[in-house]
């Protein structure tokens, strides 16, 4: 069965930041969130550039992806973004060292091709069960993996945002790649750590289990993250697997540093 996506995207500066360095985009078959880092405005450049590389990839891919090596295409998009950032850093030395996280899903019709670097996350809600599909590339997650601290301790660790991997001008991208089998009724959340730093898994499960449509749930993610203090930029994509819309006809939607339709309070 060929399935489609019905999605919504929201991005907000949060309560404590002066600019939004998150970026995101959706089409009928691409979902991407990037959380930029760097000096003044440089994180915005990194995240928006990366989102642009992915949306350009999606636009040039054929409708039928059956014979396409999607892992190679996703790596190519990451390398393209890295090259663009390196060129920018060569022209403007102040931007050297800028970088971004990336989480993305690309729909094939029966699967989602996943690419991930950093600590932005992807969750799946299926039959009432919430599963995290990404593994944070952070120092604190490494300590959890080694058994030195618990997951509960990691959630409040003062260095929980220190990344071990990111897309940057300093080195070639090293993504996690995966292929996710999809089913009608699945609901996916892609988000920056401005969401997960505030909302725990129980809250995510409750909100994603709502009968509300993706637009309302995405709005709720921003609202709750801000009510919890809004310590960082907030970006959320909520996507339902449906049987199917004409995914190729759905327009590109941009948010945060990538576009003009970010929300603000």
Coordinates of C-alpha atoms in Angstrom, one line a residue:
X1 CA 0.0 0.0 0.0
X2 CA 1.3 3.4 -1.0
X3 CA 0.7 5.9 1.9
X4 CA 1.1 9.6 2.3
X5 CA 1.8 12.2 5.0
X6 CA -0.4 15.0 6.4
X7 CA 1.8 17.3 8.4
X8 CA 2.1 20.6 10.2
X9 CA 5.1 22.7 11.2
X10 CA 5.6 25.3 13.8
X11 CA 8.6 27.3 15.0
X12 CA 9.0 29.8 17.8
X13 CA 11.8 31.8 19.3
X14 CA 10.9 30.7 22.8
X15 CA 11.0 32.9 26.0
X16 CA 14.7 33.4 26.5
X17 CA 16.3 33.8 23.0
X18 CA 16.4 36.9 21.0
X19 CA 16.5 35.1 17.6
X20 CA 15.3 31.8 16.2
X21 CA 18.2 29.6 15.0
X22 CA 15.9 26.7 14.3
X23 CA 14.8 26.0 10.8
X24 CA 12.4 23.4 9.3
X25 CA 10.4 22.4 6.2
X26 CA 7.7 20.1 5.1
X27 CA 6.5 18.9 1.7
X28 CA 4.2 16.0 0.9
X29 CA 7.2 13.6 1.3
X30 CA 9.9 15.5 3.2
X31 CA 10.1 16.5 6.9
X32 CA 13.2 18.2 8.3
X33 CA 14.1 20.1 11.4
X34 CA 17.6 21.7 12.0
X35 CA 18.7 23.4 15.2
X36 CA 21.6 25.8 14.4
X37 CA 24.5 26.8 16.7
X38 CA 27.2 29.4 16.5
X39 CA 27.8 33.0 17.1
X40 CA 25.4 35.9 16.5
X41 CA 23.0 34.8 13.6
X42 CA 25.4 32.1 12.5
X43 CA 23.3 29.3 13.7
X44 CA 20.5 30.7 11.6
X45 CA 22.7 30.5 8.6
X46 CA 23.6 26.9 9.3
X47 CA 20.1 25.6 9.9
X48 CA 18.5 27.5 7.0
X49 CA 21.3 26.4 4.6
X50 CA 20.8 22.8 5.6
X51 CA 17.1 22.9 5.2
X52 CA 17.6 24.5 1.7
X53 CA 19.9 21.6 0.7
X54 CA 17.3 19.1 1.7
X55 CA 14.3 20.8 0.0
X56 CA 16.3 21.2 -3.2
X57 CA 17.1 17.4 -3.0
X58 CA 13.5 16.6 -2.6
X59 CA 12.5 18.8 -5.5
X60 CA 14.8 17.1 -8.0
X61 CA 14.1 13.5 -7.0
X62 CA 11.7 11.6 -9.3
X63 CA 8.2 10.8 -8.2
X64 CA 9.0 7.1 -8.1
X65 CA 11.8 6.4 -5.6
X66 CA 11.8 2.7 -6.1
X67 CA 15.2 2.5 -7.8
X68 CA 16.8 5.4 -5.9
X69 CA 19.5 4.9 -3.3
X70 CA 18.0 7.2 -0.7
X71 CA 20.9 6.7 1.8
X72 CA 23.2 8.0 -0.8
X73 CA 20.9 10.9 -1.6
X74 CA 20.5 11.9 2.0
X75 CA 24.3 11.8 2.5
X76 CA 24.7 13.9 -0.6
X77 CA 22.3 16.5 0.8
X78 CA 24.3 16.6 4.0
X79 CA 27.6 16.9 2.1
X80 CA 26.0 19.7 0.0
X81 CA 25.0 21.6 3.1
X82 CA 28.5 21.1 4.6
X83 CA 30.1 22.4 1.4
X84 CA 27.8 25.5 1.4
X85 CA 28.7 26.3 5.0
X86 CA 32.4 25.8 4.4
X87 CA 32.2 28.2 1.4
X88 CA 30.4 30.7 3.6
X89 CA 33.0 30.4 6.3
X90 CA 35.7 31.0 3.8
X91 CA 34.1 34.2 2.7
X92 CA 33.2 35.3 6.3
X93 CA 35.7 34.1 8.9
X94 CA 33.3 35.1 11.7
X95 CA 31.0 32.2 10.7
X96 CA 33.7 29.5 11.1
X97 CA 32.6 26.8 13.5
X98 CA 28.8 27.3 12.9
X99 CA 26.8 24.1 12.7
X100 CA 23.4 22.5 13.1
X101 CA 21.6 19.4 14.1
X102 CA 19.5 17.6 11.5
X103 CA 16.6 15.2 11.7
X104 CA 14.8 14.3 8.5
X105 CA 12.3 11.8 7.1
X106 CA 11.8 11.2 3.4
X107 CA 8.7 9.2 2.3
X108 CA 9.0 6.5 -0.3
X109 CA 5.4 5.4 -0.1
X110 CA 5.8 2.4 2.1
X111 CA 8.8 3.5 4.2
X112 CA 10.4 6.6 5.6
X113 CA 14.2 7.1 5.0
X114 CA 15.7 8.7 8.2
X115 CA 18.8 10.8 8.6
X116 CA 19.9 12.2 11.9
X117 CA 22.8 14.2 13.4
X118 CA 22.8 15.8 16.8
X119 CA 20.1 16.0 19.5
X120 CA 17.0 17.0 17.7
X121 CA 14.7 14.0 17.8
X122 CA 12.1 11.9 16.0
X123 CA 9.3 10.1 17.8
X124 CA 6.6 7.7 16.5
X125 CA 3.2 7.1 18.0
X126 CA 1.8 3.7 16.9
X127 CA -1.1 1.9 18.6
X128 CA -0.8 4.1 21.7
X129 CA 2.9 3.4 22.1
X130 CA 5.5 6.2 21.8
X131 CA 8.9 5.2 20.5
X132 CA 12.0 7.5 20.0
X133 CA 13.5 6.7 16.7
X134 CA 16.7 8.7 17.1
X135 CA 19.6 8.4 19.6
X136 CA 21.1 11.7 20.8
X137 CA 24.7 12.5 19.8
X138 CA 25.5 14.2 23.1
X139 CA 28.1 13.8 25.8
X140 CA 25.3 13.1 28.3
X141 CA 23.7 10.4 26.2
X142 CA 27.2 8.8 25.9
X143 CA 27.4 8.7 29.7
X144 CA 23.9 7.1 29.8
X145 CA 25.0 4.5 27.3
X146 CA 28.1 3.7 29.4
X147 CA 26.0 3.3 32.5
X148 CA 27.6 6.3 34.3
X149 CA 24.4 8.2 34.8
X150 CA 20.7 7.4 34.5
X151 CA 18.3 8.7 31.8
X152 CA 16.6 10.7 34.6
X153 CA 19.9 12.3 35.6
X154 CA 20.7 13.0 32.0
X155 CA 17.5 15.1 31.6
X156 CA 18.7 17.6 34.2
X157 CA 22.5 17.4 33.6
X158 CA 24.1 20.8 33.2
X159 CA 25.9 19.7 30.1
X160 CA 23.1 17.9 28.4
X161 CA 23.3 20.0 25.3
X162 CA 27.0 19.4 24.6
X163 CA 27.0 17.7 21.2
X164 CA 29.4 14.9 20.1
X165 CA 28.2 15.1 16.5
X166 CA 26.7 17.9 14.4
X167 CA 26.8 19.1 10.8
X168 CA 29.5 21.7 10.7
X169 CA 32.3 23.3 8.7
X170 CA 34.9 21.4 10.7
X171 CA 34.4 17.8 9.3
X172 CA 32.4 15.6 7.0
X173 CA 28.9 14.7 8.1
X174 CA 28.5 11.5 10.1
X175 CA 24.8 10.8 10.1
X176 CA 22.7 7.9 11.5
X177 CA 20.6 6.5 8.7
X178 CA 17.7 4.2 9.0
X179 CA 14.6 3.0 7.1
X180 CA 11.2 3.0 8.9
X181 CA 8.3 0.8 7.9
X182 CA 5.1 2.9 8.1
X183 CA 1.5 2.0 8.8
X184 CA -1.7 4.0 8.3
X185 CA -2.5 5.8 11.5
X186 CA 1.2 6.4 12.6
X187 CA 1.9 9.8 14.0
X188 CA 5.4 11.3 13.9
X189 CA 7.0 14.1 15.8
X190 CA 10.2 15.8 14.6
X191 CA 11.5 18.4 17.1
X192 CA 14.4 20.5 18.3
X193 CA 15.6 20.2 21.9
X194 CA 13.5 23.3 22.7
X195 CA 10.6 20.8 22.9
X196 CA 12.3 17.9 24.6
X197 CA 14.2 20.0 27.2
X198 CA 10.8 20.9 28.6
X199 CA 8.3 18.2 27.7
X200 CA 8.9 14.6 29.0
X201 CA 7.8 11.5 27.2
X202 CA 4.6 11.2 29.2
X203 CA 3.6 14.7 28.0
X204 CA 4.5 13.9 24.4
X205 CA 2.5 10.7 24.5
X206 CA -0.5 12.5 25.9
X207 CA -0.4 15.3 23.3
X208 CA 0.4 13.1 20.4
X209 CA -2.4 10.7 21.3
X210 CA -4.9 13.5 21.0
X211 CA -7.6 13.2 18.3
X212 CA -6.6 16.7 17.2
X213 CA -5.2 17.3 13.7
X214 CA -1.4 17.9 13.2
X215 CA -1.9 21.7 13.1
X216 CA -3.5 21.7 16.5
X217 CA -0.9 19.3 18.0
X218 CA 2.0 21.3 16.7
X219 CA 0.5 24.5 18.1
X220 CA 0.2 22.7 21.4
X221 CA 3.8 21.6 21.4
X222 CA 4.9 25.3 21.1
X223 CA 2.4 26.4 23.7
X224 CA 3.5 23.9 26.3
X225 CA 7.2 24.4 25.7
X226 CA 6.7 28.1 26.3
X227 CA 4.6 27.5 29.3
X228 CA 7.5 25.4 30.7
X229 CA 9.8 28.3 30.4
X230 CA 10.7 28.3 26.7
X231 CA 14.5 28.1 27.4
X232 CA 15.4 27.6 23.8
X233 CA 14.0 27.9 20.3
X234 CA 11.1 25.6 19.7
X235 CA 10.4 23.7 16.4
X236 CA 7.9 20.9 15.9
X237 CA 6.6 18.9 13.0
X238 CA 3.7 16.6 13.5
X239 CA 2.9 14.2 10.7
X240 CA 0.2 11.6 10.3
X241 CA 0.5 8.7 7.9
X242 CA -2.7 8.6 5.7
X243 CA -4.0 6.7 2.8
X244 CA -3.0 8.8 0.7
X245 CA -3.1 12.4 -0.4
X246 CA -1.4 13.4 -3.7
X247 CA 1.9 14.0 -1.8
X248 CA 3.6 15.6 -4.8
X249 CA 1.1 18.4 -5.0
X250 CA 1.4 19.6 -1.4
X251 CA 3.3 22.9 -1.2
X252 CA 6.7 23.5 0.5
X253 CA 6.2 25.0 3.9
X254 CA 9.1 26.7 5.7
X255 CA 9.5 27.7 9.3
X256 CA 12.0 29.4 11.7
X257 CA 15.2 30.7 10.1
X258 CA 14.2 29.0 6.8
X259 CA 11.0 31.0 6.2
X260 CA 8.5 33.6 7.2
X261 CA 5.8 31.5 8.8
X262 CA 7.4 31.0 12.2
X263 CA 5.0 31.7 15.1
X264 CA 5.8 34.4 17.7
X265 CA 4.5 35.5 21.0

